[in-house]
Every structure is written in C-alpha cells, then in structure tokens.
PDB file of C-alpha atoms and ligand atoms in Angstrom:
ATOM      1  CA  UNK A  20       0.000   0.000   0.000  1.00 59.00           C
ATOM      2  CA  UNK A  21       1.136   3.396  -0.854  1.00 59.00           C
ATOM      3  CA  UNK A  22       2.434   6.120   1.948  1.00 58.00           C
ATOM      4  CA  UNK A  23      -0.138   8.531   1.223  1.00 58.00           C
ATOM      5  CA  UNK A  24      -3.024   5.433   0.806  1.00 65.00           C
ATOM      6  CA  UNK A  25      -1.643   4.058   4.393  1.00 65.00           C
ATOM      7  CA  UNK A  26      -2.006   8.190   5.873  1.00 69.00           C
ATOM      8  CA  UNK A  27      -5.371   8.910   4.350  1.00 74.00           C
ATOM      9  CA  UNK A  28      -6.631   5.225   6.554  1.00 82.00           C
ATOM     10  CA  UNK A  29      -4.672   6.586   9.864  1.00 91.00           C
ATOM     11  CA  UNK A  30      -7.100   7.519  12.435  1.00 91.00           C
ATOM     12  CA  UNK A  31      -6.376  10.548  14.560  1.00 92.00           C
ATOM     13  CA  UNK A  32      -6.792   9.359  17.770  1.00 95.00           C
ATOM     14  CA  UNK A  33      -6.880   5.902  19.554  1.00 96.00           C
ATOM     15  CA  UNK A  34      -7.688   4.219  22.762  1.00 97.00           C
ATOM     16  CA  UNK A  35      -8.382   0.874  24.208  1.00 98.00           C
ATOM     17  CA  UNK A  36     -11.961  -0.277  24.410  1.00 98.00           C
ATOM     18  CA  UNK A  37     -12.819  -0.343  27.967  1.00 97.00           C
ATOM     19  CA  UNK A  38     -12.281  -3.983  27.480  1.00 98.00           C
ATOM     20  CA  UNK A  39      -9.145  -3.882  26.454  1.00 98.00           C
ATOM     21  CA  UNK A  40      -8.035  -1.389  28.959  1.00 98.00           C
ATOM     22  CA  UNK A  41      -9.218  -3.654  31.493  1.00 97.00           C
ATOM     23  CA  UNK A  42      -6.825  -6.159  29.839  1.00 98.00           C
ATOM     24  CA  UNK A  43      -3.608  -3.989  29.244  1.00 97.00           C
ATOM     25  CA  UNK A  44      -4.015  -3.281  33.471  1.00 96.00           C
ATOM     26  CA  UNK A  45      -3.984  -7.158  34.140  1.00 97.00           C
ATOM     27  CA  UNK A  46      -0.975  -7.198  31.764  1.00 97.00           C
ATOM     28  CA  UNK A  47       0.725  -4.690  33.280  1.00 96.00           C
ATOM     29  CA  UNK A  48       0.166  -6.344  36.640  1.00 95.00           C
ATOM     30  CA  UNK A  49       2.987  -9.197  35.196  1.00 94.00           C
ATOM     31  CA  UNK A  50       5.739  -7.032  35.335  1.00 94.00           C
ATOM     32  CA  UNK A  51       7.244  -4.891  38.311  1.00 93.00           C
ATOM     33  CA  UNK A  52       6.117  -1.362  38.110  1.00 89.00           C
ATOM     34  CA  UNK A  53       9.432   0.032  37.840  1.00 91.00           C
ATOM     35  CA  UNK A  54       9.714  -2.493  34.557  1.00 93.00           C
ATOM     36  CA  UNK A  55       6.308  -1.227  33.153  1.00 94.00           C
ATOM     37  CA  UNK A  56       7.744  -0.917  29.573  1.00 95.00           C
ATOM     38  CA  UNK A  57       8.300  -4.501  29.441  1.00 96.00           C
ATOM     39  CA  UNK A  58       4.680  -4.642  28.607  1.00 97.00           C
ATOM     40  CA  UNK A  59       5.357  -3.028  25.168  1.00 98.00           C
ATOM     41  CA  UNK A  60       5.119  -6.127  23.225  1.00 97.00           C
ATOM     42  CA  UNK A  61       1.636  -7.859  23.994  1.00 97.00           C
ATOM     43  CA  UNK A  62       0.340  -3.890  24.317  1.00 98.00           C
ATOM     44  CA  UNK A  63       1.351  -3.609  20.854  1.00 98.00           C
ATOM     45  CA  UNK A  64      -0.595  -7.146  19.642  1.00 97.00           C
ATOM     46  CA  UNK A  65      -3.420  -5.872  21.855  1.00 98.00           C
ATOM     47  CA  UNK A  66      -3.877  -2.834  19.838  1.00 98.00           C
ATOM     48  CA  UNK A  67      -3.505  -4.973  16.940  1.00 96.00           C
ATOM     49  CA  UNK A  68      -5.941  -6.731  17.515  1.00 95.00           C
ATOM     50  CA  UNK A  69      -8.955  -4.027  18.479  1.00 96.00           C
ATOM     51  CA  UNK A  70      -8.107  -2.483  15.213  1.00 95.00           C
ATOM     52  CA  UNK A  71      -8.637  -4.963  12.711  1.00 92.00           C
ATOM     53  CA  UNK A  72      -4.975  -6.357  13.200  1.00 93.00           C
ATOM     54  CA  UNK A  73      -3.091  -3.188  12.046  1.00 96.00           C
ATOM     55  CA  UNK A  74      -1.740  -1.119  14.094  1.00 97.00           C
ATOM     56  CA  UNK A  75      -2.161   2.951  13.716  1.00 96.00           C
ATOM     57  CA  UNK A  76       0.686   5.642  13.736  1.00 96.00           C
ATOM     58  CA  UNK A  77      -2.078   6.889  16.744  1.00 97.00           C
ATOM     59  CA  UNK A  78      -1.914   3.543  18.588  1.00 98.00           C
ATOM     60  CA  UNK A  79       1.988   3.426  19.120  1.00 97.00           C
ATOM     61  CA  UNK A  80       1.703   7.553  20.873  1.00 97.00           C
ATOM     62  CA  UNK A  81      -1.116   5.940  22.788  1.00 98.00           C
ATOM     63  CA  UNK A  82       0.644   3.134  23.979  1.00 98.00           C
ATOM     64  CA  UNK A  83       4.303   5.315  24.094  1.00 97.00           C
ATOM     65  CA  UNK A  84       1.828   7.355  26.492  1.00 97.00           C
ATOM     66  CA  UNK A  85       0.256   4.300  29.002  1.00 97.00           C
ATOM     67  CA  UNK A  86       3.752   3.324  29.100  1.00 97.00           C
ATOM     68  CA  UNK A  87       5.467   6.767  29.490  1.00 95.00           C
ATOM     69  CA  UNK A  88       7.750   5.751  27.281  1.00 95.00           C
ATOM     70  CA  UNK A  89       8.763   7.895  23.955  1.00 95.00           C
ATOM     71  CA  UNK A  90       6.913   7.032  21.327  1.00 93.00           C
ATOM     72  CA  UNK A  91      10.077   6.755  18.792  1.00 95.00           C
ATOM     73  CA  UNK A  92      10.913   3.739  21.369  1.00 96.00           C
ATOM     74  CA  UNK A  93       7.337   2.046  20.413  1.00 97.00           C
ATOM     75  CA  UNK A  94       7.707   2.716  17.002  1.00 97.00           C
ATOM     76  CA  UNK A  95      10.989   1.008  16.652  1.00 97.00           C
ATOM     77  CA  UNK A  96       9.472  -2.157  18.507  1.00 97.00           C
ATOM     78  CA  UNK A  97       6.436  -2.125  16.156  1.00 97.00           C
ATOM     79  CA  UNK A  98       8.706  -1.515  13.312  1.00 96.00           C
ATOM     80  CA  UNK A  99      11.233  -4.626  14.460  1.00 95.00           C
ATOM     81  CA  UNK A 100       9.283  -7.309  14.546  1.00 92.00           C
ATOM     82  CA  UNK A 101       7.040  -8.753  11.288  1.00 86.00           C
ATOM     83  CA  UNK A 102       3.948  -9.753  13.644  1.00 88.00           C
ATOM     84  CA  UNK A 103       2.843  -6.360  13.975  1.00 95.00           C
ATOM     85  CA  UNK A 104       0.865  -4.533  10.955  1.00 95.00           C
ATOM     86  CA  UNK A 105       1.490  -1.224  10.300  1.00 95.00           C
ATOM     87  CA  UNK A 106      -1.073  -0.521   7.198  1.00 93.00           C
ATOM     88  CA  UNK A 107      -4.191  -1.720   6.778  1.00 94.00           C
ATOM     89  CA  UNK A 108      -4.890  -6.065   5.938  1.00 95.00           C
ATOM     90  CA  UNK A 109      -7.544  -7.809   4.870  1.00 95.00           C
ATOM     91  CA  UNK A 110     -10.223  -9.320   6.764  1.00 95.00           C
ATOM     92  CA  UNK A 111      -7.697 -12.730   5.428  1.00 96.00           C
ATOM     93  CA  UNK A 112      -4.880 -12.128   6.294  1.00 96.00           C
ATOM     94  CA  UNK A 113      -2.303 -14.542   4.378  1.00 97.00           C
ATOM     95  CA  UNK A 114       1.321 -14.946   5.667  1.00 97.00           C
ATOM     96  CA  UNK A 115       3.601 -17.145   2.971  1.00 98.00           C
ATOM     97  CA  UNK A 116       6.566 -18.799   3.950  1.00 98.00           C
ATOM     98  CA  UNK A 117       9.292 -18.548   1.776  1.00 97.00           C
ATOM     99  CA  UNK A 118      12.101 -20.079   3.616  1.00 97.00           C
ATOM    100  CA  UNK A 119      14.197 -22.859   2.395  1.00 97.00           C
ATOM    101  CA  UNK A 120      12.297 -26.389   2.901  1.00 97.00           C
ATOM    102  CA  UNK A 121       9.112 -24.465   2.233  1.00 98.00           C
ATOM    103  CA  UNK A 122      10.653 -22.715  -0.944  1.00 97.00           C
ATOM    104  CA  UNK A 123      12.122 -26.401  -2.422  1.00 97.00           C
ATOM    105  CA  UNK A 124       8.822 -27.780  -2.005  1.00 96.00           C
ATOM    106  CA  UNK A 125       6.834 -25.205  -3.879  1.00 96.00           C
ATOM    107  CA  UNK A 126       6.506 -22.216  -2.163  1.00 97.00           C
ATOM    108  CA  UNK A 127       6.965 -19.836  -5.136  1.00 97.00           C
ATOM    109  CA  UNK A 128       3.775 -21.611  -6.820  1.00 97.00           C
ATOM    110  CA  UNK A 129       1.657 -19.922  -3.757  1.00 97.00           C
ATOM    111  CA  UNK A 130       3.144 -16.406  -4.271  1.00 98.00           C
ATOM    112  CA  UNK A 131       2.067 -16.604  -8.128  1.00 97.00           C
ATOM    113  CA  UNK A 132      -1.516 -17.517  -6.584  1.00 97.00           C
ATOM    114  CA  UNK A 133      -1.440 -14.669  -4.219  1.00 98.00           C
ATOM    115  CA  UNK A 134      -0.289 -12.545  -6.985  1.00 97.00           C
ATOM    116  CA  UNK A 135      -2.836 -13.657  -9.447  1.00 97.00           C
ATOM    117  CA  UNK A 136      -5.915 -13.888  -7.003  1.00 97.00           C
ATOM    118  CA  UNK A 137      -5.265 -11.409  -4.327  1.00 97.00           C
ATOM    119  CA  UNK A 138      -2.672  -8.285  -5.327  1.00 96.00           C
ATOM    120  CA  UNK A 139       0.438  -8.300  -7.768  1.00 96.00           C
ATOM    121  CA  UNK A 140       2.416  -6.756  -4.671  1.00 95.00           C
ATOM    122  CA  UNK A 141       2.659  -7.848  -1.230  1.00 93.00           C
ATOM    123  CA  UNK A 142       0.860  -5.727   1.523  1.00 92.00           C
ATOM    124  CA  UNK A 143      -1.879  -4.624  -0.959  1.00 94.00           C
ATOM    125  CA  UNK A 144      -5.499  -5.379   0.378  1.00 94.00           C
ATOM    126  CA  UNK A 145      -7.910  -7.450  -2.336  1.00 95.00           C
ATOM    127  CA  UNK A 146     -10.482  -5.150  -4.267  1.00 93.00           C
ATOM    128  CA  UNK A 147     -13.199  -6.403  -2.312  1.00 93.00           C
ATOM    129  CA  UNK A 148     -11.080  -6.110   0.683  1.00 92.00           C
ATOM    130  CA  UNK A 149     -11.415  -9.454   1.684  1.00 96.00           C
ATOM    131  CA  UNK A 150      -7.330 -10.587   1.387  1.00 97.00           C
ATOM    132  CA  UNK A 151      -3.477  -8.876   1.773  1.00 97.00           C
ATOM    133  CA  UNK A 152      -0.704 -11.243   1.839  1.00 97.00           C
ATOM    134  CA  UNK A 153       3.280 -10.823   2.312  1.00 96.00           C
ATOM    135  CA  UNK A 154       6.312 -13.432   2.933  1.00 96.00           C
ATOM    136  CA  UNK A 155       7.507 -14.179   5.683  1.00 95.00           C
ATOM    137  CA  UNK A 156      10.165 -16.244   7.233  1.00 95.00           C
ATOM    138  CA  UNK A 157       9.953 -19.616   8.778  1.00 97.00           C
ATOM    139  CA  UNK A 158       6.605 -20.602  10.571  1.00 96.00           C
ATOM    140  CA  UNK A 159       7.646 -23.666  12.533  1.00 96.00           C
ATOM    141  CA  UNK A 160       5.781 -26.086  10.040  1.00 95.00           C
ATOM    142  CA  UNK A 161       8.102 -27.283   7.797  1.00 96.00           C
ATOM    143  CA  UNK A 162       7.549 -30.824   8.439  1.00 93.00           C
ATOM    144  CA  UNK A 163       4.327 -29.667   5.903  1.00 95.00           C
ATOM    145  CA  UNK A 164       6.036 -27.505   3.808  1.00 96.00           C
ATOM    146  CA  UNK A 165       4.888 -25.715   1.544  1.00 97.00           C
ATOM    147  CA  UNK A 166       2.466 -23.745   3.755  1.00 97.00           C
ATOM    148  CA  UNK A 167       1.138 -20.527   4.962  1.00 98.00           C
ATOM    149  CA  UNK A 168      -0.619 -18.640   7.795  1.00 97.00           C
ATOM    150  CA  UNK A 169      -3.943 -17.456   7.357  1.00 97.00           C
ATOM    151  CA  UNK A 170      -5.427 -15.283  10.405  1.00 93.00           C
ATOM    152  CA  UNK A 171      -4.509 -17.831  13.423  1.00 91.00           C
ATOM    153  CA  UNK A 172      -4.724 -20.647  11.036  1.00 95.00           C
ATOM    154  CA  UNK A 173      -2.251 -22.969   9.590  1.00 97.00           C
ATOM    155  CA  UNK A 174      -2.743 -24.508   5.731  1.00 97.00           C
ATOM    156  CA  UNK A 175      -0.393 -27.025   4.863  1.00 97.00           C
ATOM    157  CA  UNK A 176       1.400 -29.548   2.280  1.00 96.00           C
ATOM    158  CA  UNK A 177       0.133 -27.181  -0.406  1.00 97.00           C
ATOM    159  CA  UNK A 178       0.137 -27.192  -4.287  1.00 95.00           C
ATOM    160  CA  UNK A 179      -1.357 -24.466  -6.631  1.00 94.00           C
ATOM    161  CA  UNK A 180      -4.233 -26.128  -6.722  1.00 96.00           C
ATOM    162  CA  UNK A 181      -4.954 -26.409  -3.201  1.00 97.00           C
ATOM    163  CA  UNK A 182      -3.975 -22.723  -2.801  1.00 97.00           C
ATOM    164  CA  UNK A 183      -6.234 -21.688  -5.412  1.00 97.00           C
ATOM    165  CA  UNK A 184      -9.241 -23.332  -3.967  1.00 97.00           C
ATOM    166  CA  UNK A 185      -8.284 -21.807  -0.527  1.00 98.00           C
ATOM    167  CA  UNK A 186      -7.608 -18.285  -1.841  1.00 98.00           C
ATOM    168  CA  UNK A 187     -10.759 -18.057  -3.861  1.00 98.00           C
ATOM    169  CA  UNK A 188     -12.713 -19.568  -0.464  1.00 98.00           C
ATOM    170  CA  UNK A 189     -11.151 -16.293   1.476  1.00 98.00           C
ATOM    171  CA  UNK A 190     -12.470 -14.323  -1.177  1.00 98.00           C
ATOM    172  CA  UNK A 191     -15.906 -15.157  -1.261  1.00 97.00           C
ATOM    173  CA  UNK A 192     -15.693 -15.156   2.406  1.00 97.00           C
ATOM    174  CA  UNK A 193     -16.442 -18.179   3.444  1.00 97.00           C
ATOM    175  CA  UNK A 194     -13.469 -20.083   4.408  1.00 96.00           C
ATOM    176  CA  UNK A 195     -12.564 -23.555   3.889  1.00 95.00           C
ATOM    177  CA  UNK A 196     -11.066 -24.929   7.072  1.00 95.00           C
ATOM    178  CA  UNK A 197      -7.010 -25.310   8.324  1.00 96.00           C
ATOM    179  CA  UNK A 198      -4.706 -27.720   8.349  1.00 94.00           C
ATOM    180  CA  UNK A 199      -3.484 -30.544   5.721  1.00 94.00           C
ATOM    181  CA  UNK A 200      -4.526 -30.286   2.030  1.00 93.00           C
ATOM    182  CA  UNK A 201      -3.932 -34.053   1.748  1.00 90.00           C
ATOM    183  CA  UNK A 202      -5.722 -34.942   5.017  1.00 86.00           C
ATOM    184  CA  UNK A 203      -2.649 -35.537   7.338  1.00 87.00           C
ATOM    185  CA  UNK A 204      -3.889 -35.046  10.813  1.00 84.00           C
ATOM    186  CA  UNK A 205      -0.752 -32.936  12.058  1.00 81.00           C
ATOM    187  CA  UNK A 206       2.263 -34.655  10.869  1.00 80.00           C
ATOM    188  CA  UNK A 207       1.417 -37.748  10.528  1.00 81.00           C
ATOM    189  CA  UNK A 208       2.781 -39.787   7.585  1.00 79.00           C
ATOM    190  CA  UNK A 209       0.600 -39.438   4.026  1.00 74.00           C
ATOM    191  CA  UNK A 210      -2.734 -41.524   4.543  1.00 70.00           C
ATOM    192  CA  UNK A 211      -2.446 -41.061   8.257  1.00 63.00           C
ATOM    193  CA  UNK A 212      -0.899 -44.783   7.843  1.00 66.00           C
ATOM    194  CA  UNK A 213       2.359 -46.112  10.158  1.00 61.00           C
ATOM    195  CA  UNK A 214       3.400 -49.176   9.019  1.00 57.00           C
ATOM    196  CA  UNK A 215       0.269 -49.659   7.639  1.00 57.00           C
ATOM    197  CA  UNK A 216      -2.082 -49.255   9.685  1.00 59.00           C
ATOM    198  CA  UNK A 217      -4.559 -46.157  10.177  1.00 60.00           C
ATOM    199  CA  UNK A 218      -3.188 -43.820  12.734  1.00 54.00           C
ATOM    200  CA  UNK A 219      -6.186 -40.997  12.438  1.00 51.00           C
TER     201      UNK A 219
HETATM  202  S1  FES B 310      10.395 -23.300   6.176  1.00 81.95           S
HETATM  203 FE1  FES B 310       8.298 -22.966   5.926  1.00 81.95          FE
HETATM  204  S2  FES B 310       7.482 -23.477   7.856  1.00 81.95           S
HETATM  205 FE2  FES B 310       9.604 -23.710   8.100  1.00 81.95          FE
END
C-alpha cells in the first residue's frame, strides 16, 4: 500500500476499548512497576488486535503514552518485529513462507496464486477487501512444507491447486477450514498410515 493510501486510513486518535483497557491493566500487573515498559510487546498485539490487526501511527503515541515511554521507542518495537501490521490487511490475512524447505517444495507456486488472485504486490489489500498477503520467514511447520498462515490458522502440504481453492474460499468469504490439504492429521505420515495401519 502506498504512503499517502496508508495516511489517508490513519485515524487521529486511539484508545483501548474499555475492554481492552481492562486487559492492558492485568498485563501490566505481570511485570514490576518500575519495569512497566516490558509490557510493550503484547500492548502492541493488543492494539492490533482491536483495530482490525493493524496497528495505527495513533496507537503506538497511545501506547508510548500508558507506558510513558517515547513514542520513537514504540515505534521502533512495532517496526522490528514482522507480527505487527502497520497498514491496513484484509479481513484474510495470508502470511507465505518462503524459507528454504518451504521454498524447495513449492513455495513460489503460492506467491504466483497470491499474486494472481489477491494483489500483484505484497501488503496490498484485495479489491473487495477481503485478502493482503506478504512473505515471511519460517513458521515452525516445515515438516508440511509448503504452507502458509492465514489469520490464526495454519494450511499445509500445499500445491497451486490447493492454494487456489483456498484463496478463492477467502475471497468469497467463506473459508474452507485449516490444516493438511492431503488430510494428514498434524504430521502424521501421508494416509495417516504407520506401518500400515490407520493412525487418524
Ligand atoms: S520453512 Fe516454511 S514453515 Fe519452516
């Protein structure tokens, strides 16, 4: 998304829900008040997730300010780490891994998909607003490689055609569920079989 598309969506101001305020105090309470900052981190992923799981220019001074910490400190957090979104995503929000085992087993067939179905660029939101995607590094499931993260979701042992039929299931919003697109219950070998007999 463009700089002047991602200022024109920046609210001007932000503040927790009362909810959510309720939950950054019982955060807070984990660390020792003199360590208050500490609480940067899941402050930042609770703003995240209030707001549609990006997080606004507006939300970092916020939290800078619950925190009393400068807000070029929160920014550089929220700038570090991938997991937080600073421009708008889509309702689906599709993370690819590209990293090695995932990338030998097919992983640049899903980025053509994304590219084709969602946005030629990464961190560009569908035209119905339903999808964004990006790469990312390593998810911790490369036993099914290829795969990516969708939401809180994990789809996995993937080929174009399984991505397709995913992807288009996100756009229509109505998604088809996680996990193996050749039935593996977790990582289980292929058929859910160990020496031949059914381990499902
Ligand atoms: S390399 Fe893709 S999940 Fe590890």
């Amino acid at each position: 998304m463009s700089i002047k598309k991602v200022h024109d969506k920046q609210p001007k101001n932000f503040e927790f829900t009362s909810e959510n305020l309720e939950t950054a105090n019982k955060i807070l309470n984990n660390y020792p008040k003199k360590n208050k900052k500490s609480a940067v981190m899941p402050l930042l992923y609770l703003a995240q997730k209030q707001n549609n799981n990006w997080i606004p220019l507006a939300a970092l001074k916020y939290i800078g300010k619950f925190l009393s910490m400068p807000y070029i400190k929160v920014y550089e957090i929220a700038t570090f780490y991938t997991m937080y979104n600073l421009a708008p995503v889509g309702k689906y929000f599709i993370q690819v891994c590209t990293t090695s085992p995932c990338l030998l087993r097919g992983a640049g067939k899903i980025v053509k998909s994304c590219q084709n179905k969602i946005s030629q660029n990464q961190n560009e939101v569908s035209e119905n607003g339903m999808c964004s995607w990006t790469e990312v590094e390593c998810l911790g499931a490369c036993v099914n490689a290829p795969m990516m993260q969708v939401n809180h979701g994990y789809y996995e042992d993937l080929d174009s055609e399984s991505v397709d039929k995913i992807l288009d299931s996100f756009l229509k919003d109505n998604p088809i569920k996680p996990g193996s697109s050749r039935n593996r219950t977790n990582t289980a070998p292929e058929n859910n079989k160990i020496n031949g007999v059914n381990n499902a």
